[in-house]
mmCIF file of C-alpha atoms in Angstrom:
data_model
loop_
_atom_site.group_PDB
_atom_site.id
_atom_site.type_symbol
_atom_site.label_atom_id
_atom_site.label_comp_id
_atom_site.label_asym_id
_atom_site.label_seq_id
_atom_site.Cartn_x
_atom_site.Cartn_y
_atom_site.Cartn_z
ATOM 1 C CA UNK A 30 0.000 0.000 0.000
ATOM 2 C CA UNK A 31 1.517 3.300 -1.042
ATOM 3 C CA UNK A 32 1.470 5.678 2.431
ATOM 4 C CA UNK A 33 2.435 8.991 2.837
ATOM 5 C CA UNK A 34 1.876 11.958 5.003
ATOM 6 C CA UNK A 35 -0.075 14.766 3.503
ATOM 7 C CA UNK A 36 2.116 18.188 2.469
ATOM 8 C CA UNK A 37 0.511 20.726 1.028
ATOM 9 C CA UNK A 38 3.173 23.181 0.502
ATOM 10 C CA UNK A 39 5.167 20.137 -1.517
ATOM 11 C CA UNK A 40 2.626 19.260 -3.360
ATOM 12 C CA UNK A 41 1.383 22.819 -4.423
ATOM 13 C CA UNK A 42 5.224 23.633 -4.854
ATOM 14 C CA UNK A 43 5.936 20.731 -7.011
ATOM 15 C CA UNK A 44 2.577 20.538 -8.883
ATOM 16 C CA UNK A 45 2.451 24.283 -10.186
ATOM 17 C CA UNK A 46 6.244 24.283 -10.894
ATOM 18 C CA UNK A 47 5.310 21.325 -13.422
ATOM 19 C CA UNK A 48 2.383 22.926 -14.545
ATOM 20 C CA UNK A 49 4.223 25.936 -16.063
ATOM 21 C CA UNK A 50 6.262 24.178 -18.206
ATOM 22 C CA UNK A 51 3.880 22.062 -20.214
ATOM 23 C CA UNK A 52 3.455 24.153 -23.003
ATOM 24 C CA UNK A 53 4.451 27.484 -24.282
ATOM 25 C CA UNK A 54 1.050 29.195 -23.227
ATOM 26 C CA UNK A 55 0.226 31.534 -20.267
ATOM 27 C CA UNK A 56 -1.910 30.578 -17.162
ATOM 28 C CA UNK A 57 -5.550 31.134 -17.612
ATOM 29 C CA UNK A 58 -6.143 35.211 -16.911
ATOM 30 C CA UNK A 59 -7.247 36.121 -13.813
ATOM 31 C CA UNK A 60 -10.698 36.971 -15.012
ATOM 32 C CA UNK A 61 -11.480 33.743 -16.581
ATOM 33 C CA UNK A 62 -14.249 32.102 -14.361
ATOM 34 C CA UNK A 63 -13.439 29.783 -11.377
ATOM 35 C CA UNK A 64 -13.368 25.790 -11.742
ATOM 36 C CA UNK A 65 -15.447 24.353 -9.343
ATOM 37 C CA UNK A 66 -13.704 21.782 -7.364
ATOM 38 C CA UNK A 67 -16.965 18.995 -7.697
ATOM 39 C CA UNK A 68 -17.427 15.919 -5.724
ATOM 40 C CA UNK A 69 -16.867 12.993 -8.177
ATOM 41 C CA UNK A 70 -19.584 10.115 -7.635
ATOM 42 C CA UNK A 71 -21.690 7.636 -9.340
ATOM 43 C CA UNK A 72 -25.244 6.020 -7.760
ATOM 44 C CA UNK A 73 -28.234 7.065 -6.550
ATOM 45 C CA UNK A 74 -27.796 10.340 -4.254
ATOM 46 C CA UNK A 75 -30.316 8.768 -1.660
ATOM 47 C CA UNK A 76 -28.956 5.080 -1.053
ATOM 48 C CA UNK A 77 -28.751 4.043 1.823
ATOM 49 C CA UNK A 78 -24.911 3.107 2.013
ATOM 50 C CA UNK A 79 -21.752 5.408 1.045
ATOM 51 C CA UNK A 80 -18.382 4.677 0.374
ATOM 52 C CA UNK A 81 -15.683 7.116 -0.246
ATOM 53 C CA UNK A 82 -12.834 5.815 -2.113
ATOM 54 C CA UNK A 83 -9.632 7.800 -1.490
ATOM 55 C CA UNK A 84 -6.957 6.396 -4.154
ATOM 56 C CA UNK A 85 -4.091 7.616 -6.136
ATOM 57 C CA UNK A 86 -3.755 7.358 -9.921
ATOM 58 C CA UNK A 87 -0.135 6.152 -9.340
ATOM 59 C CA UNK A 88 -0.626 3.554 -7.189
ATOM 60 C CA UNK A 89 -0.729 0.084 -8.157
ATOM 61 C CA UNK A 90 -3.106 -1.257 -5.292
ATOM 62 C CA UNK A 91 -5.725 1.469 -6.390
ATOM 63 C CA UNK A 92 -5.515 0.374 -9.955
ATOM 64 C CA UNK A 93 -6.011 -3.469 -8.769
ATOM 65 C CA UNK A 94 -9.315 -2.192 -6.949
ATOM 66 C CA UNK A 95 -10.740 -0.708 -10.104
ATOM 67 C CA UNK A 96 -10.254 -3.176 -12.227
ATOM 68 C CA UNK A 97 -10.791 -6.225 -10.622
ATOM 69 C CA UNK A 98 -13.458 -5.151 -7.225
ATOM 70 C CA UNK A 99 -14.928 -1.462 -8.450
ATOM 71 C CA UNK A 100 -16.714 -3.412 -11.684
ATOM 72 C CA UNK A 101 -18.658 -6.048 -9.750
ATOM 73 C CA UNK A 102 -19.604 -3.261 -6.955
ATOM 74 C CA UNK A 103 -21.089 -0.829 -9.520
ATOM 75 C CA UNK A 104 -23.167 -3.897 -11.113
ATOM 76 C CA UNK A 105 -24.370 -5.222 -7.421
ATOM 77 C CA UNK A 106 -24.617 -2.222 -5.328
ATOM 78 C CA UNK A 107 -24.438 1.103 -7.781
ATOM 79 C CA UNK A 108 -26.318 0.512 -9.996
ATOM 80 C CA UNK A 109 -28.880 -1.236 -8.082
ATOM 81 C CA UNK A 110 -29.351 1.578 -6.094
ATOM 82 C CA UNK A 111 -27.763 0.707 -2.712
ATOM 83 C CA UNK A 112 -24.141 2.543 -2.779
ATOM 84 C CA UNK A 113 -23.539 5.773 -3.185
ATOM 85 C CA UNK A 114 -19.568 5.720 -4.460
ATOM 86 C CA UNK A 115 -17.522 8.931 -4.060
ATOM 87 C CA UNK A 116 -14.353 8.986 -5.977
ATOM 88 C CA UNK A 117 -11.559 11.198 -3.787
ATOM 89 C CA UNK A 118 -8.169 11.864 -5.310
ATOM 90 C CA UNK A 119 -4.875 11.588 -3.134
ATOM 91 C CA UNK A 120 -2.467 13.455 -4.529
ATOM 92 C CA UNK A 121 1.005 11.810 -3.173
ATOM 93 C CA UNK A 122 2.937 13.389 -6.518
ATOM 94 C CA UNK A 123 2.064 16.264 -8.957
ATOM 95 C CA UNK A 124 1.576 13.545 -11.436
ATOM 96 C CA UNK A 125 -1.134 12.149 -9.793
ATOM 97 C CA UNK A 126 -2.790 15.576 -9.589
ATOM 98 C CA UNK A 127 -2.618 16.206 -13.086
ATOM 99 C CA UNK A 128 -4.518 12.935 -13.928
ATOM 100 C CA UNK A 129 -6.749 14.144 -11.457
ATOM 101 C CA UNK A 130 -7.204 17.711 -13.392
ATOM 102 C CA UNK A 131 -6.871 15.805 -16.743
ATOM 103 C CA UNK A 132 -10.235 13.539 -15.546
ATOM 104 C CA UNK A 133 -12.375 16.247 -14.058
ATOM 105 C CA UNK A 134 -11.333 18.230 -17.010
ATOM 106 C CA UNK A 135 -13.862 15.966 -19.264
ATOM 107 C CA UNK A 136 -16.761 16.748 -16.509
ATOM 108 C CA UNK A 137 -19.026 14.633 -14.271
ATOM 109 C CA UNK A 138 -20.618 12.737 -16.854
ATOM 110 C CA UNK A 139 -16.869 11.082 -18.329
ATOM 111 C CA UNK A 140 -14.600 11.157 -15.260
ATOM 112 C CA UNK A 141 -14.964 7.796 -14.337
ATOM 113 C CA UNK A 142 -14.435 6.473 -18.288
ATOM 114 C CA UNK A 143 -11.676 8.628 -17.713
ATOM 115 C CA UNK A 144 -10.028 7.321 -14.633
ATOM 116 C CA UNK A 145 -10.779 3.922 -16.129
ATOM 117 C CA UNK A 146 -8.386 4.505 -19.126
ATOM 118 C CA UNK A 147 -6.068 6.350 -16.298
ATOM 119 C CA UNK A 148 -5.777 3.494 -14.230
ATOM 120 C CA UNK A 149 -5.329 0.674 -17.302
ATOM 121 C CA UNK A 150 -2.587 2.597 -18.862
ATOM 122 C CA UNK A 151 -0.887 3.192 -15.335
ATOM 123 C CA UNK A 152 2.214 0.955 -16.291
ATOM 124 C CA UNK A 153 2.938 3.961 -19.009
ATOM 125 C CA UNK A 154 2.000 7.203 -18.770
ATOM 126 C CA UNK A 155 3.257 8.162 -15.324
ATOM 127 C CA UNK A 156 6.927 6.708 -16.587
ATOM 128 C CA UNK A 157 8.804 8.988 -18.862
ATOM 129 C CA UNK A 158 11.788 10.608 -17.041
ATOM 130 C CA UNK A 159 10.418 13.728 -18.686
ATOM 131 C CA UNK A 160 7.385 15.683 -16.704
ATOM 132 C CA UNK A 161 6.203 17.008 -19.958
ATOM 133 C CA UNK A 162 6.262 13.816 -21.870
ATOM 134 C CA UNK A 163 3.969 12.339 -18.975
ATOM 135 C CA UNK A 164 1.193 15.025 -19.454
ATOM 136 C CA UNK A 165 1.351 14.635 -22.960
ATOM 137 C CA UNK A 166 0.369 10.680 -22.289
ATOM 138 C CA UNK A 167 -2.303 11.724 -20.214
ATOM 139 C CA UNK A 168 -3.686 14.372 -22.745
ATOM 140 C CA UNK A 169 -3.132 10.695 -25.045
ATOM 141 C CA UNK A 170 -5.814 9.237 -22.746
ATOM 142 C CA UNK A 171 -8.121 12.702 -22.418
ATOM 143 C CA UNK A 172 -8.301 12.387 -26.454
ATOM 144 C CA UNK A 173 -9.743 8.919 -25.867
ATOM 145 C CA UNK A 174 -12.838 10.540 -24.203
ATOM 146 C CA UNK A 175 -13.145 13.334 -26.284
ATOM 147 C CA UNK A 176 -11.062 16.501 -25.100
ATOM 148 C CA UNK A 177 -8.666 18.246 -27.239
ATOM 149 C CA UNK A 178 -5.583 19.194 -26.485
ATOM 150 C CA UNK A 179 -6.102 22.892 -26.083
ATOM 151 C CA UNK A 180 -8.931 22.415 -23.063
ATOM 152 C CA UNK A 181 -6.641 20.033 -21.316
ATOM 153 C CA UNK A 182 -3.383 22.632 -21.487
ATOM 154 C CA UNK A 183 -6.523 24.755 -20.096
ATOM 155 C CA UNK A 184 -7.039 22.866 -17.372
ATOM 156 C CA UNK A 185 -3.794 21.600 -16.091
ATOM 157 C CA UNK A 186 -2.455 25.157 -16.435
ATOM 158 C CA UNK A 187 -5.079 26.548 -14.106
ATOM 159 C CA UNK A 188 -2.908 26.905 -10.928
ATOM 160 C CA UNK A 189 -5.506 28.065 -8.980
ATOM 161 C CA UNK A 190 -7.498 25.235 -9.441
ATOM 162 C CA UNK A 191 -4.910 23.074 -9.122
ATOM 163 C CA UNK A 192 -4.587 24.650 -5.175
ATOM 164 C CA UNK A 193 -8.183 24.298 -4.710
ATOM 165 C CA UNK A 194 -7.797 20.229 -5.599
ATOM 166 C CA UNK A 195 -4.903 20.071 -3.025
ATOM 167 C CA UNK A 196 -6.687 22.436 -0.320
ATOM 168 C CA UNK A 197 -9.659 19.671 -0.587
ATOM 169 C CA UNK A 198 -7.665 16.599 -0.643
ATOM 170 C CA UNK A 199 -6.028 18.139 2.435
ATOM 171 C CA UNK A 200 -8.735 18.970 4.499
ATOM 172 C CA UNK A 201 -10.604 15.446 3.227
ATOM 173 C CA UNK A 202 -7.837 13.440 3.855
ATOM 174 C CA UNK A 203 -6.592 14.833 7.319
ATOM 175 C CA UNK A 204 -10.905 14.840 8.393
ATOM 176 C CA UNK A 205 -10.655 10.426 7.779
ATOM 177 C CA UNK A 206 -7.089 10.416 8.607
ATOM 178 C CA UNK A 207 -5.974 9.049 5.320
ATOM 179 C CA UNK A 208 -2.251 7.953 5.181
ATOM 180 C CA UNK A 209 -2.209 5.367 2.151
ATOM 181 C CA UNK A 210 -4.432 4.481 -0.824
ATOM 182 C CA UNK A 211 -6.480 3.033 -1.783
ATOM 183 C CA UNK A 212 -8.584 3.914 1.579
ATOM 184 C CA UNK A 213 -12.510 3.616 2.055
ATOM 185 C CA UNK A 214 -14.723 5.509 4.385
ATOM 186 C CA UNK A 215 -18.170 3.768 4.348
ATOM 187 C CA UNK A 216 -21.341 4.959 6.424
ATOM 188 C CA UNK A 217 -18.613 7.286 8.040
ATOM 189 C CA UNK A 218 -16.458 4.491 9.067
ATOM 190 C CA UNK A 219 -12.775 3.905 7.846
ATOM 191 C CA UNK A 220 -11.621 0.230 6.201
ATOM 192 C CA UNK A 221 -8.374 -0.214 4.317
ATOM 193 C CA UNK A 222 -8.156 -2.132 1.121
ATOM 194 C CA UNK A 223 -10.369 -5.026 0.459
ATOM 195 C CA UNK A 224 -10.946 -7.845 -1.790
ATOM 196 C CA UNK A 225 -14.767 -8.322 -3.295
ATOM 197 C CA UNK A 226 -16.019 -10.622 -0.838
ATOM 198 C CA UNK A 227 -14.815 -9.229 1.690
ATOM 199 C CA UNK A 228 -16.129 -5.830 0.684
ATOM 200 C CA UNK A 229 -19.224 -6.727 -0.440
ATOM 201 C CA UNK A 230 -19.689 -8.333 3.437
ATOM 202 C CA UNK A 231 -19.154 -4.914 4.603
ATOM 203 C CA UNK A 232 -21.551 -3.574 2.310
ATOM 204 C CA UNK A 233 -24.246 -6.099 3.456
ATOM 205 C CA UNK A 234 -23.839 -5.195 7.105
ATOM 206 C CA UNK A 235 -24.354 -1.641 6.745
ATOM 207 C CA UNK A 236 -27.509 -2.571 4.159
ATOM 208 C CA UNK A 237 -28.962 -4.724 6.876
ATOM 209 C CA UNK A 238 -28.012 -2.227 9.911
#
């Protein structure tokens, strides 16, 4: 399980000093309007069970939970109506948080295609010595789902948005006391990572409670 202790000043540091150098362009103006920093989830807003998934798009456990457990959970308990699933990004690294912007940047509606695509190509993009080289494998993966290039460089250029996404996943993180991915907080209480069965126990109990 990949574990480390929040910084925010590191992070911020090391994720805008990246961000400035992916392409010849400015950062958005100052008058350009706001990005909203949304809570990612899929399900029915009233079930009666939530989990909140905190995971990093460079960890290998994470991507093992999404493509072998997440699939059979959204076909028993999403999309059946009895999880709500909250998606929470962890940023460890600045390259996480640019997956991170590069997802949201494609809205509610494809984020989780997105992550999908982030998390199977995970033995790739994220390994290129060269910072720039790794966005432009991610922007690779935003094309899949539709983006262009130019909305993307938008996005991940937008430093204050990129704060706001760190500000959140510091005050989430430190609220559940989340020191390694991927975590889950269900029905406000914290597990660590799970196999199926195991999680889909859990999900029973709080169904039945």
């Amino acid at each position: 399980m990949l574990s480390a202790t929040p910084n925010r000043r590191s992070v911020i540091l090391g994720a805008l000093a990246g961000t400035t150098a992916l392409s010849a362009g400015p950062l958005l103006a100052q008058d350009a309007p706001a990005r909203e920093v949304l809570e990612m989830a899929e399900g029915a807003e009233d079930a009666p069970v939530t989990v909140i998934e905190y995971a990093s798009f460079t960890c290998p456990h994470c991507r093992s939970f999404h493509e072998e457990v997440y699939p059979k959970i959204k076909t028993d308990f999403i999309e059946t109506g009895k999880v709500r699933f909250i998606m929470r990004e962890v940023y460890f690294d600045r390259y996480g948080l640019w997956a991170g912007m590069v997802a949201r940047c494609a809205g509610p509606d494809r984020y989780f295609g997105v992550i999908d695509l982030i998390f199977k190509n995970q033995d790739t993009w994220p390994r290129a010595e060269d910072p720039s080289v790794v966005v432009q494998n991610l922007f690779a993966i935003g094309r899949q789902a539709g983006m262009t290039n130019e909305t993307m460089d938008e996005c991940v250029q937008d430093g204050d948005w990129a704060q706001a996404l760190v500000d959140r996943y510091q005050e989430t993180a430190t609220e559940h006391e989340i020191t390694g991915t991927p975590s889950f907080v269900i029905n406000g209480q914290k597990y660590s990572n799970m196999g199926y069965a195991q999680f889909a126990e859990v999900l029973n109990e709080k169904l039945e409670s």
